[in-house]
DNA sequence: TTGAAAGCGCTAACAA
DNA sequence: TTGTTAGCGCTTTCAA
């Protein structure tokens, strides 16, 4: 391993000059800099990150914690965060929590040691736990809003309103909400907007569930929706909606003639089944960018010792707005 | 930040004793150790990783590089690696290369600075490039075999043989291979086993493509397969197979009555469409474990300065064997 | 069983 | 514009 001293002696300067040439090139004579850079290059010098971190007090790493890597609704989020940080000089740690709040807390603590900041996606932790971690390291919450911790979330309202209007226009007057994890932030959001939308348009809304937010969760949901005598269902997510579709197909119920289905997320599978699924598409990559940008901002703010003022809670950004994607699982009643 | 010295003075011992109590408890008096541990705990002491890395010369991090996080065939791999390292004390860096060899090389170089070892999944890099990176850091290749670099790969042969036998038993005598990325390691493997299997059983095999290994790549493939007058297609992967299925459905061709379809991977979507897809299921989580275990092994070998002998190239492990999953897209001709 | 001291590779005052 | 010096927090000889 070539150290900075090796480069220094090769270039006939001191270690500090090498350090400056590399990190603050404007502080060093052009000719000297050229020579140093040339030597560093020739010797294949790679700065030792540990040493750098030690003296600087930062790692240039960030951590990303998600409930389930294999969940197709999160994959683009991970990809978006990766892409965002790819050329920032930050490394990205990833951890999966298996949807478990305790694992999430453990991983967050572990990552706090290795990274300068964390993005918690769809966090399952109780607010207190989140705050306690946020007290130790820079945290950004994605897809969950909090008053005390910087956070960004999707704006489901426009998409859900469109879905309700769509169903209403098709003549549906009695619908079901196929609920996901009862008390999760996402589920509460979705229920809230849906309830409001249906009330505003005079649609009777029945809540069914909770169902496991998976394909197979949709099987049970389908049967119960049929029994509840509704003409359309609004699923917590696409996975449930897809399960409903499959189950109805198996039971010989026609979609959308006998039952309309709306999902949320627009996972890739939604457009691969037939009939393709009508769904509330969610700009998950935009969420990833927003969360990443927010974290990077705060990290930079931490460096320049400007007292990092809490960012003003912003109104829902238009790029985070969900919108209805009408495909073929919704039709007139 | 509580440092080791703070703990030391709280416990009335020296820093070295604290270090020992933490890392080599057997070297310190039981009572002293208890006191040190108690103080460390009380002060909320967290060792500084940078300092540790600096003196130890290792980071306790590993890197994982995949072509595409959002590809459902890789997601379980990432998840498997995460899960494997979760309780080993290693952090896992993740990078996505957008299927690009240059990006892959760049990310690998960047990660080599931050991690002790790397897992390269389905690497797109030319062999030379891989070796040059393997010369600088510990690397394990997943889903690609190499003579010079430690590697593990799935064993497609059993699954493909089963698929060929299955198709033969159903009466198919003229089939098409819908090829993926022409010169990728995966594609060559699949073609090789398929060609051999078909030859052995007297099935005429036509190669079509290459197709983009995506859902929409399957559209074109479907039309060309129809024109080629085959009774069954063997797709490079499930995504293509799913696209074929959708396209045939749109063209009014019945599956499996008029055309049988076999995919590879067993992505979740394969079981969500109707008819559900017959596919060669691939134990991707087992691959993840195998690759992780191999990397961890080599990392430990590097530490104990036993001259790390190259591990003997092992025969394909049974847990890495693919197998046919017969669902409903294959039937008698 | 413990402590003192040296040093991992780097950056940042401070001095020149 | 450059060099000297003093650490960053930890582990590990070496001596006691």
XYZ file of C-alpha atoms (C1' of nucleotides) in Angstrom:
698
model
C 0.000 0.000 0.000
C 1.463 3.284 -1.111
C 1.059 5.864 1.619
C 1.028 9.592 1.359
C 4.630 9.695 2.558
C 5.781 7.503 -0.298
C 4.199 9.930 -2.728
C 5.692 12.830 -0.818
C 9.222 11.551 -1.010
C 8.825 10.562 -4.653
C 7.735 14.099 -5.440
C 10.298 15.636 -3.141
C 7.746 17.424 -0.982
C 6.212 16.929 2.440
C 3.178 14.817 3.231
C 1.067 17.869 3.882
C 1.763 19.196 0.428
C 0.583 15.943 -1.057
C -2.529 16.090 1.085
C -3.166 19.639 -0.057
C -2.498 18.876 -3.696
C -5.100 16.171 -3.470
C -7.766 17.861 -1.382
C -7.210 21.598 -1.791
C -5.390 21.934 -5.089
C -5.794 25.723 -5.075
C -3.527 25.941 -2.056
C -0.542 24.585 -3.879
C 1.712 25.798 -6.651
C 0.605 24.592 -10.084
C 3.911 22.985 -10.938
C 4.227 21.280 -7.557
C 0.693 20.002 -7.846
C 1.373 18.550 -11.255
C 4.417 16.727 -9.963
C 2.584 15.399 -6.919
C -0.373 14.225 -8.963
C 1.924 12.575 -11.424
C 3.765 10.702 -8.678
C 0.551 9.705 -6.937
C -0.727 8.348 -10.190
C 2.463 6.551 -11.038
C 2.660 4.885 -7.641
C -1.008 3.971 -7.775
C -1.669 5.866 -4.603
C -5.086 5.306 -2.997
C -5.792 7.334 0.122
C -6.474 5.233 3.172
C -10.102 5.879 4.053
C -9.784 4.772 7.647
C -7.065 7.302 8.329
C -9.048 9.960 6.601
C -12.206 9.135 8.517
C -10.347 9.106 11.780
C -9.012 12.589 11.455
C -12.010 14.070 9.676
C -14.562 12.476 11.917
C -16.714 11.311 9.045
C -16.931 8.213 6.944
C -18.371 9.378 3.628
C -20.786 6.516 3.817
C -24.518 6.496 4.163
C -26.830 3.714 5.205
C -30.097 2.629 3.714
C -32.515 0.479 5.634
C -35.518 -1.102 3.968
C -38.110 -3.555 5.235
C -37.680 -6.040 2.396
C -35.264 -5.923 -0.485
C -37.201 -8.472 -2.446
C -40.398 -6.455 -2.312
C -40.793 -5.169 -5.854
C -42.293 -1.959 -4.549
C -39.022 -1.082 -2.766
C -36.507 -2.218 -5.337
C -36.688 0.983 -7.381
C -36.229 2.926 -4.178
C -32.983 1.161 -3.428
C -31.900 1.576 -7.007
C -32.736 5.277 -6.892
C -30.699 5.860 -3.752
C -27.760 3.951 -5.199
C -27.917 5.953 -8.387
C -28.132 9.216 -6.510
C -25.051 8.568 -4.436
C -23.064 6.854 -7.168
C -21.038 9.918 -8.057
C -21.091 11.793 -4.783
C -18.158 9.971 -3.253
C -20.423 8.313 -0.714
C -20.670 4.574 -0.289
C -24.064 3.096 0.432
C -24.657 0.426 3.066
C -27.795 -1.595 2.662
C -29.705 -3.537 5.261
C -32.902 -5.494 5.147
C -35.000 -5.776 8.273
C -37.369 -8.579 7.319
C -40.167 -6.154 8.120
C -39.236 -6.300 11.769
C -39.008 -3.216 13.977
C -36.398 -4.706 16.305
C -34.136 -5.805 13.504
C -34.569 -2.356 12.062
C -33.436 -0.735 15.280
C -30.453 -3.075 15.537
C -29.386 -2.425 11.978
C -29.806 1.296 12.412
C -27.560 1.283 15.461
C -24.990 -0.827 13.678
C -25.008 1.423 10.655
C -24.777 4.562 12.694
C -21.241 3.430 13.557
C -20.233 3.038 9.955
C -22.076 5.834 8.194
C -22.572 9.565 8.483
C -26.280 9.351 7.876
C -29.172 6.997 7.389
C -32.214 6.718 5.203
C -34.959 4.758 6.867
C -37.480 3.577 4.322
C -41.003 2.801 5.460
C -39.733 2.556 8.993
C -41.545 0.175 11.313
C -40.016 1.582 14.469
C -42.054 3.401 17.069
C -41.574 7.159 16.893
C -39.592 7.212 20.118
C -37.047 4.755 18.824
C -36.652 6.736 15.623
C -36.056 9.918 17.554
C -33.485 8.275 19.753
C -31.544 7.124 16.705
C -31.979 10.479 15.028
C -30.400 11.995 18.113
C -27.225 9.996 17.513
C -26.889 10.329 13.779
C -28.343 12.160 10.815
C -31.548 10.456 9.790
C -34.000 10.948 6.955
C -37.294 9.132 6.928
C -38.659 8.030 3.577
C -42.285 7.200 3.141
C -43.262 8.185 6.606
C -43.829 11.682 7.856
C -42.612 12.906 11.212
C -42.673 16.250 12.880
C -39.373 15.835 14.651
C -37.280 13.965 12.085
C -36.609 15.153 8.542
C -38.812 13.127 6.258
C -40.261 12.811 2.805
C -43.254 10.856 1.706
C -45.256 10.093 -1.338
C -48.413 12.041 -1.850
C -51.064 9.377 -2.401
C -53.986 11.755 -2.315
C -54.117 12.795 -5.979
C -53.881 9.212 -7.174
C -56.436 7.924 -4.738
C -58.819 10.744 -5.574
C -58.477 9.896 -9.227
C -59.176 6.259 -8.491
C -62.293 7.097 -6.515
C -63.531 9.449 -9.218
C -62.807 6.809 -11.827
C -64.756 4.147 -9.966
C -67.589 6.565 -9.328
C -67.766 7.469 -12.993
C -68.018 3.783 -13.826
C -71.048 3.550 -11.587
C -69.576 1.872 -8.524
C -71.372 2.821 -5.312
C -70.311 0.123 -2.899
C -66.591 -0.661 -2.648
C -64.190 -2.355 -0.290
C -60.819 -1.305 0.996
C -58.619 -4.367 1.372
C -56.502 -3.215 4.254
C -52.795 -3.944 4.721
C -50.770 -3.945 7.969
C -53.280 -2.357 10.289
C -51.296 0.377 11.933
C -48.554 1.066 9.467
C -48.149 4.631 8.345
C -48.851 3.636 4.734
C -52.052 1.866 5.565
C -53.369 4.757 7.593
C -52.582 7.173 4.783
C -54.280 5.095 2.172
C -57.334 4.497 4.282
C -57.595 8.155 5.167
C -57.541 9.466 1.608
C -59.809 6.715 0.417
C -62.363 7.275 3.145
C -62.401 10.987 2.470
C -62.665 10.508 -1.274
C -65.500 8.012 -1.051
C -67.400 10.120 1.457
C -67.092 13.142 -0.807
C -68.563 11.260 -3.761
C -71.170 9.254 -1.971
C -69.529 5.861 -2.336
C -70.154 3.411 0.447
C -66.803 2.060 1.636
C -66.351 -1.166 3.538
C -63.062 -2.061 5.169
C -61.915 -5.635 4.961
C -58.835 -7.251 6.385
C -56.121 -6.675 7.451
C -54.439 -8.907 4.917
C -50.840 -9.843 4.594
C -49.566 -7.434 1.925
C -48.575 -10.304 -0.333
C -49.942 -12.091 -3.348
C -51.469 -14.833 -1.253
C -53.037 -12.302 1.077
C -55.195 -11.452 -1.916
C -56.770 -14.902 -2.045
C -58.579 -14.449 1.239
C -59.352 -10.872 0.355
C -61.026 -11.949 -2.885
C -63.329 -14.367 -1.156
C -64.276 -11.888 1.506
C -64.869 -9.137 -1.032
C -67.185 -11.425 -2.957
C -69.075 -12.214 0.216
C -69.310 -8.525 1.074
C -71.193 -7.909 -2.132
C -69.162 -4.989 -3.445
C -68.627 -4.151 -7.096
C -65.087 -2.901 -6.761
C -62.132 -3.319 -4.452
C -59.342 -0.972 -3.632
C -56.348 -3.020 -2.474
C -53.720 -1.818 -0.049
C -51.096 -2.685 -2.649
C -50.587 -4.357 -6.002
C -49.521 -7.649 -4.507
C -52.876 -8.050 -2.785
C -54.649 -6.818 -5.900
C -52.825 -9.387 -8.002
C -53.797 -12.121 -5.581
C -57.413 -11.001 -5.779
C -57.235 -11.093 -9.560
C -55.837 -14.606 -9.578
C -58.333 -15.863 -7.067
C -61.303 -14.356 -8.867
C -60.059 -15.874 -12.086
C -59.869 -19.256 -10.386
C -63.389 -18.850 -9.059
C -64.697 -17.910 -12.479
C -65.518 -14.342 -11.550
C -64.902 -12.020 -14.483
C -62.736 -8.935 -14.086
C -63.734 -6.193 -14.642
C -67.277 -7.255 -15.623
C -68.193 -8.717 -12.251
C -65.619 -6.980 -10.085
C -63.293 -4.061 -10.562
C -59.853 -4.005 -8.935
C -57.520 -1.138 -8.161
C -54.052 -1.598 -6.699
C -51.350 0.733 -5.451
C -47.637 0.860 -6.372
C -47.539 -0.108 -10.023
C -45.090 -2.942 -9.556
C -43.780 -4.420 -12.813
C -46.004 -7.464 -12.467
C -49.084 -5.264 -12.632
C -48.582 -4.772 -16.349
C -47.619 -8.370 -17.024
C -50.824 -10.068 -15.975
C -54.001 -10.181 -17.933
C -56.040 -8.242 -17.697
C -53.339 -5.727 -16.712
C -53.991 -4.086 -13.396
C -55.415 -0.613 -12.899
C -53.315 0.899 -10.162
C -52.260 4.039 -8.380
C -48.728 4.497 -9.632
C -46.337 5.873 -7.129
C -43.158 7.806 -8.053
C -40.862 5.746 -5.920
C -37.686 6.799 -7.698
C -38.585 10.419 -7.119
C -39.012 9.581 -3.464
C -35.580 8.002 -3.483
C -34.052 11.107 -5.016
C -35.838 13.389 -2.596
C -34.746 11.398 0.429
C -31.182 11.154 -0.838
C -31.003 14.857 -1.594
C -32.357 15.676 1.821
C -29.792 13.473 3.499
C -26.934 14.873 1.471
C -28.083 18.382 2.315
C -28.059 17.672 5.984
C -24.706 15.976 5.790
C -23.213 19.027 4.129
C -24.918 21.283 6.634
C -23.356 19.242 9.428
C -19.926 19.838 7.919
C -20.101 23.552 7.460
C -20.815 24.232 11.060
C -23.696 26.504 10.225
C -26.199 25.678 12.877
C -28.293 23.209 10.916
C -31.708 24.735 11.070
C -34.492 22.206 10.817
C -35.790 22.435 7.267
C -39.254 23.921 7.106
C -41.853 21.216 6.588
C -42.606 21.556 2.924
C -45.906 21.103 1.155
C -46.230 17.840 -0.761
C -44.006 18.186 -3.802
C -45.693 17.650 -7.148
C -43.049 15.163 -8.224
C -44.076 12.960 -5.305
C -47.713 12.853 -6.332
C -49.241 9.503 -7.153
C -51.520 9.175 -10.129
C -54.018 6.659 -11.383
C -52.966 4.333 -14.162
C -56.075 3.001 -15.796
C -55.486 -0.399 -17.297
C -58.007 -3.168 -17.635
C -59.183 -4.335 -14.237
C -61.691 -1.534 -13.835
C -64.890 -1.255 -15.832
C -68.515 -0.216 -15.619
C -70.613 -2.001 -13.082
C -18.294 10.585 21.695
C -16.987 8.522 24.539
C -13.518 7.299 23.750
C -11.660 4.380 25.141
C -9.737 6.738 27.432
C -12.921 7.985 29.022
C -13.881 4.436 29.836
C -10.368 3.766 31.055
C -10.340 6.611 33.517
C -13.871 5.832 34.667
C -12.779 2.290 35.434
C -9.451 3.391 36.838
C -7.412 1.386 34.363
C -5.397 2.133 31.267
C -6.699 2.322 27.727
C -4.948 -0.890 26.821
C -6.789 -2.747 29.523
C -10.088 -1.492 28.205
C -9.111 -2.559 24.713
C -8.196 -5.981 26.008
C -11.310 -6.339 28.095
C -13.316 -5.648 24.978
C -11.410 -7.660 22.411
C -9.500 -10.306 24.334
C -11.435 -10.742 27.564
C -9.378 -13.796 28.513
C -6.315 -11.608 28.878
C -7.757 -9.593 31.707
C -8.684 -10.269 35.305
C -12.333 -11.194 35.716
C -13.091 -8.457 38.198
C -11.296 -5.799 36.173
C -13.121 -6.914 33.091
C -16.473 -6.661 34.808
C -15.709 -3.144 35.953
C -14.522 -2.069 32.525
C -17.538 -3.541 30.795
C -19.828 -1.903 33.279
C -18.239 1.507 32.715
C -18.246 1.102 28.952
C -21.894 0.272 29.080
C -22.755 3.083 31.448
C -20.957 5.655 29.329
C -22.519 4.286 26.171
C -19.120 3.599 24.713
C -19.038 2.734 20.992
C -15.631 1.914 19.552
C -14.567 4.211 16.751
C -14.467 2.058 13.650
C -12.145 4.325 11.730
C -9.480 4.122 14.401
C -9.917 0.424 14.604
C -9.672 -0.015 10.860
C -6.620 2.151 10.708
C -4.611 0.101 13.124
C -6.009 -3.279 12.130
C -5.779 -2.676 8.419
C -9.256 -3.954 7.722
C -12.680 -2.433 7.536
C -15.059 -5.242 8.458
C -17.123 -4.310 5.459
C -17.839 -6.207 2.307
C -19.152 -4.991 -1.001
C -21.787 -6.468 -3.232
C -22.083 -5.482 -6.860
C -25.065 -6.494 -8.943
C -26.098 -5.620 -12.493
C -29.590 -4.469 -11.584
C -31.170 -4.223 -8.181
C -34.647 -4.019 -9.612
C -34.281 -7.263 -11.529
C -36.497 -9.681 -9.621
C -34.088 -12.495 -10.345
C -31.325 -10.764 -8.341
C -33.326 -9.410 -5.459
C -33.245 -12.659 -3.469
C -29.509 -12.791 -4.045
C -29.025 -9.404 -2.444
C -31.341 -10.366 0.342
C -29.455 -13.588 0.889
C -26.107 -11.849 1.140
C -27.526 -9.276 3.549
C -29.001 -11.987 5.693
C -25.767 -13.955 5.720
C -23.665 -11.049 6.904
C -26.252 -9.606 9.258
C -24.750 -11.114 12.368
C -21.146 -11.462 11.343
C -20.132 -7.945 12.269
C -19.628 -7.048 8.639
C -21.409 -4.176 6.941
C -22.542 -4.659 3.369
C -22.071 -2.044 0.669
C -24.321 -2.346 -2.323
C -23.830 -1.015 -5.810
C -25.835 -1.324 -8.965
C -24.076 -1.158 -12.293
C -27.005 -0.669 -14.655
C -25.763 -3.771 -16.466
C -22.697 -1.881 -17.590
C -19.190 -3.347 -17.460
C -17.470 0.017 -17.064
C -19.706 1.118 -14.241
C -19.074 -2.247 -12.683
C -15.332 -1.748 -12.829
C -15.633 1.742 -11.393
C -17.814 0.610 -8.533
C -15.541 -2.307 -7.804
C -12.529 -0.009 -7.564
C -14.415 2.391 -5.348
C -15.596 -0.379 -3.079
C -12.189 -1.951 -2.836
C -11.194 1.133 -0.839
C -14.009 0.750 1.634
C -14.354 -2.993 2.002
C -12.201 -6.019 2.743
C -13.787 -8.083 0.023
C -16.239 -8.024 -2.826
C -18.921 -10.222 -4.257
C -19.401 -9.671 -7.951
C -22.732 -11.027 -9.076
C -23.190 -11.976 -12.719
C -20.190 -9.871 -13.569
C -20.134 -8.247 -16.983
C -16.449 -7.412 -16.868
C -13.925 -9.009 -19.170
C -11.869 -11.654 -17.409
C -8.760 -9.504 -17.420
C -10.465 -6.688 -15.610
C -11.818 -9.082 -13.011
C -8.378 -10.513 -12.386
C -6.871 -7.091 -12.023
C -9.410 -6.212 -9.350
C -9.006 -9.595 -7.706
C -5.306 -8.813 -7.469
C -6.039 -5.758 -5.335
C -8.734 -7.107 -3.081
C -10.463 -10.321 -2.140
C -13.184 -11.095 -4.627
C -15.694 -13.838 -5.115
C -17.583 -14.266 -8.348
C -21.197 -15.332 -8.104
C -22.962 -16.836 -11.064
C -19.932 -16.960 -13.251
C -17.162 -19.491 -13.130
C -13.516 -18.604 -13.423
C -10.368 -20.604 -13.148
C -8.317 -17.870 -11.571
C -10.821 -16.190 -9.268
C -12.821 -17.940 -6.541
C -16.320 -18.384 -7.845
C -19.621 -20.122 -7.370
C -22.351 -20.649 -9.865
C -25.725 -22.219 -10.187
C -25.898 -25.608 -11.760
C -28.501 -25.232 -14.485
C -27.919 -28.620 -16.033
C -30.287 -30.742 -13.936
C -33.130 -28.284 -14.370
C -32.598 -27.881 -18.070
C -32.359 -31.613 -18.559
C -35.621 -32.039 -16.719
C -37.215 -29.406 -18.901
C -36.033 -31.076 -22.085
C -37.216 -34.476 -20.892
C -40.543 -32.958 -19.901
C -41.047 -31.353 -23.294
C -39.983 -34.558 -25.044
C -42.434 -36.607 -23.034
C -45.173 -34.212 -24.053
C -44.358 -34.931 -27.667
C -42.447 -31.805 -28.624
C -39.867 -32.414 -31.347
C -39.148 -28.952 -32.646
C -38.408 -26.225 -30.109
C -36.821 -22.797 -29.993
C -34.306 -21.301 -27.612
C -35.098 -17.628 -27.111
C -31.629 -16.343 -26.506
C -30.658 -13.578 -24.071
C -27.542 -11.369 -24.111
C -25.500 -13.168 -26.722
C -22.159 -13.575 -25.032
C -23.011 -13.435 -21.373
C -21.835 -16.316 -19.267
C -25.431 -17.178 -18.341
C -26.588 -17.315 -21.907
C -23.738 -19.532 -22.975
C -24.449 -21.934 -20.098
C -28.098 -22.162 -20.836
C -27.575 -22.679 -24.522
C -24.934 -25.320 -23.936
C -27.030 -27.487 -21.637
C -30.090 -27.048 -23.781
C -28.318 -27.958 -26.984
C -26.816 -31.038 -25.401
C -30.125 -32.091 -23.877
C -32.071 -31.669 -27.080
C -29.446 -33.453 -29.127
C -29.493 -36.370 -26.699
C -33.252 -36.745 -27.014
C -33.637 -36.028 -30.687
C -35.351 -32.690 -30.350
C -34.656 -30.210 -33.087
C -33.556 -26.932 -31.505
C -33.701 -23.580 -33.230
C -32.029 -20.545 -31.755
C -33.860 -17.246 -31.994
C -32.789 -13.831 -30.820
C -30.913 -12.418 -29.026
C -33.679 -10.660 -27.170
C -33.486 -8.074 -24.472
C -33.920 -10.131 -21.282
C -37.042 -8.165 -20.370
C -40.777 -8.600 -20.528
C -41.038 -6.623 -23.737
C -38.214 -8.616 -25.290
C -40.695 -11.479 -25.188
C -43.124 -9.772 -27.543
C -40.776 -9.977 -30.492
C -39.687 -13.438 -29.432
C -43.293 -14.659 -29.482
C -43.895 -13.481 -33.011
C -40.667 -14.981 -34.251
C -41.317 -18.274 -32.498
C -44.713 -18.461 -34.129
C -43.155 -17.817 -37.508
C -40.512 -20.472 -36.862
C -43.213 -23.058 -36.505
C -42.088 -24.605 -33.232
C -44.379 -26.192 -30.666
C -42.474 -25.081 -27.600
C -40.086 -22.343 -26.578
C -37.400 -22.321 -23.976
C -36.809 -18.721 -22.916
C -33.509 -17.362 -21.650
C -35.338 -16.142 -18.563
C -38.779 -15.745 -17.033
C -39.128 -12.128 -18.074
C -38.883 -13.088 -21.739
C -41.146 -16.073 -21.139
C -43.735 -13.827 -19.505
C -43.587 -11.454 -22.453
C -44.096 -14.357 -24.813
C -47.084 -15.495 -22.808
C -48.656 -12.047 -22.881
C -48.039 -11.601 -26.580
C -49.428 -15.004 -27.486
C -52.479 -14.267 -25.396
C -52.943 -10.996 -27.258
C -52.619 -12.784 -30.591
C -55.151 -15.388 -29.574
C -52.678 -18.245 -29.458
C -53.563 -20.672 -26.676
C -50.969 -21.714 -24.099
C -50.164 -24.551 -23.674
C -52.480 -26.011 -26.341
C -50.870 -24.234 -29.285
C -47.517 -23.407 -27.756
C -45.649 -24.503 -24.642
C -43.407 -22.111 -22.755
C -40.588 -22.742 -20.309
C -38.751 -19.973 -18.472
C -35.758 -19.848 -16.169
C -35.426 -18.209 -12.708
C -38.817 -18.677 -11.120
C -39.347 -15.006 -10.406
C -42.378 -14.271 -8.220
C -44.372 -13.063 -11.194
C -44.120 -16.487 -12.795
C -46.642 -17.850 -10.343
C -48.899 -14.809 -10.459
C -49.874 -14.903 -14.108
C -52.347 -17.242 -15.659
C -51.640 -19.770 -16.737
C -48.763 -19.871 -14.247
C -45.410 -20.351 -15.885
C -43.486 -23.602 -16.059
C -39.914 -22.657 -15.263
C -36.498 -23.863 -14.251
C -36.291 -22.692 -10.661
C -32.907 -21.587 -9.573
C -31.742 -21.636 -5.925
C -30.569 -18.070 -5.893
C -30.571 -17.737 -2.113
C -28.362 -20.790 -1.870
C -26.034 -19.142 -4.334
C -25.999 -16.058 -2.146
C -25.108 -18.112 0.895
C -22.420 -20.011 -0.944
C -20.819 -16.854 -2.273
C -21.012 -15.152 1.114
C -19.542 -18.129 2.903
C -16.732 -18.332 0.401
C -15.930 -14.663 0.833
C -16.021 -14.857 4.604
C -13.730 -17.868 4.477
C -11.190 -16.055 2.412
C -11.384 -12.998 4.598
C -10.628 -15.075 7.650
C -7.856 -16.865 5.809
C -6.349 -13.486 4.955
C -6.310 -12.588 8.619
C -4.668 -15.664 9.987
C -1.634 -15.277 7.828
C -1.752 -18.865 6.739
C -0.823 -18.658 3.130
C -4.287 -18.641 1.644
C -4.251 -21.613 -0.626
C -6.599 -21.299 -3.559
C -9.603 -23.458 -2.740
C -9.820 -26.521 -4.936
C -12.438 -26.048 -7.631
C -15.334 -28.018 -6.268
C -17.852 -30.088 -8.188
C -21.247 -28.422 -8.591
C -22.882 -28.520 -5.178
C -26.272 -30.207 -5.018
C -27.794 -27.240 -3.220
C -26.970 -25.124 -6.255
C -28.807 -27.388 -8.660
C -31.718 -25.940 -10.604
C -34.860 -27.966 -11.015
C -37.906 -27.858 -13.217
C -41.106 -26.445 -11.787
C -43.957 -27.714 -13.861
C -46.855 -25.308 -13.819
C -49.321 -24.705 -16.590
C -47.596 -23.300 -19.640
C -46.416 -26.678 -20.866
C -48.712 -29.345 -22.292
C -48.928 -32.071 -24.914
C -48.490 -30.987 -28.465
C -2.317 -9.125 34.826
C -1.437 -4.448 33.730
C 0.585 0.062 31.875
C 3.560 2.969 28.880
C 4.670 3.989 24.462
C 4.681 3.699 19.645
C 2.366 4.095 15.514
C -1.519 2.933 11.827
C -2.128 7.164 7.480
C -4.007 11.157 7.264
C -5.286 16.418 7.966
C -4.844 20.978 9.861
C -3.029 24.417 12.717
C 0.942 27.022 12.935
C 5.373 28.778 11.506
C 8.470 29.877 8.242
C 3.580 28.371 -0.963
C 5.506 24.866 1.890
C 7.132 22.089 6.002
C 6.835 20.837 10.895
C 4.161 19.173 14.374
C 0.492 17.344 16.795
C -2.933 14.539 17.114
C -7.641 11.641 15.488
C -8.906 6.638 18.689
C -7.429 2.495 18.679
C -4.301 -1.954 19.180
C -0.144 -4.062 20.345
C 4.420 -4.841 21.450
C 7.425 -4.599 25.372
C 8.461 -4.153 30.210
C 7.168 -4.321 34.680
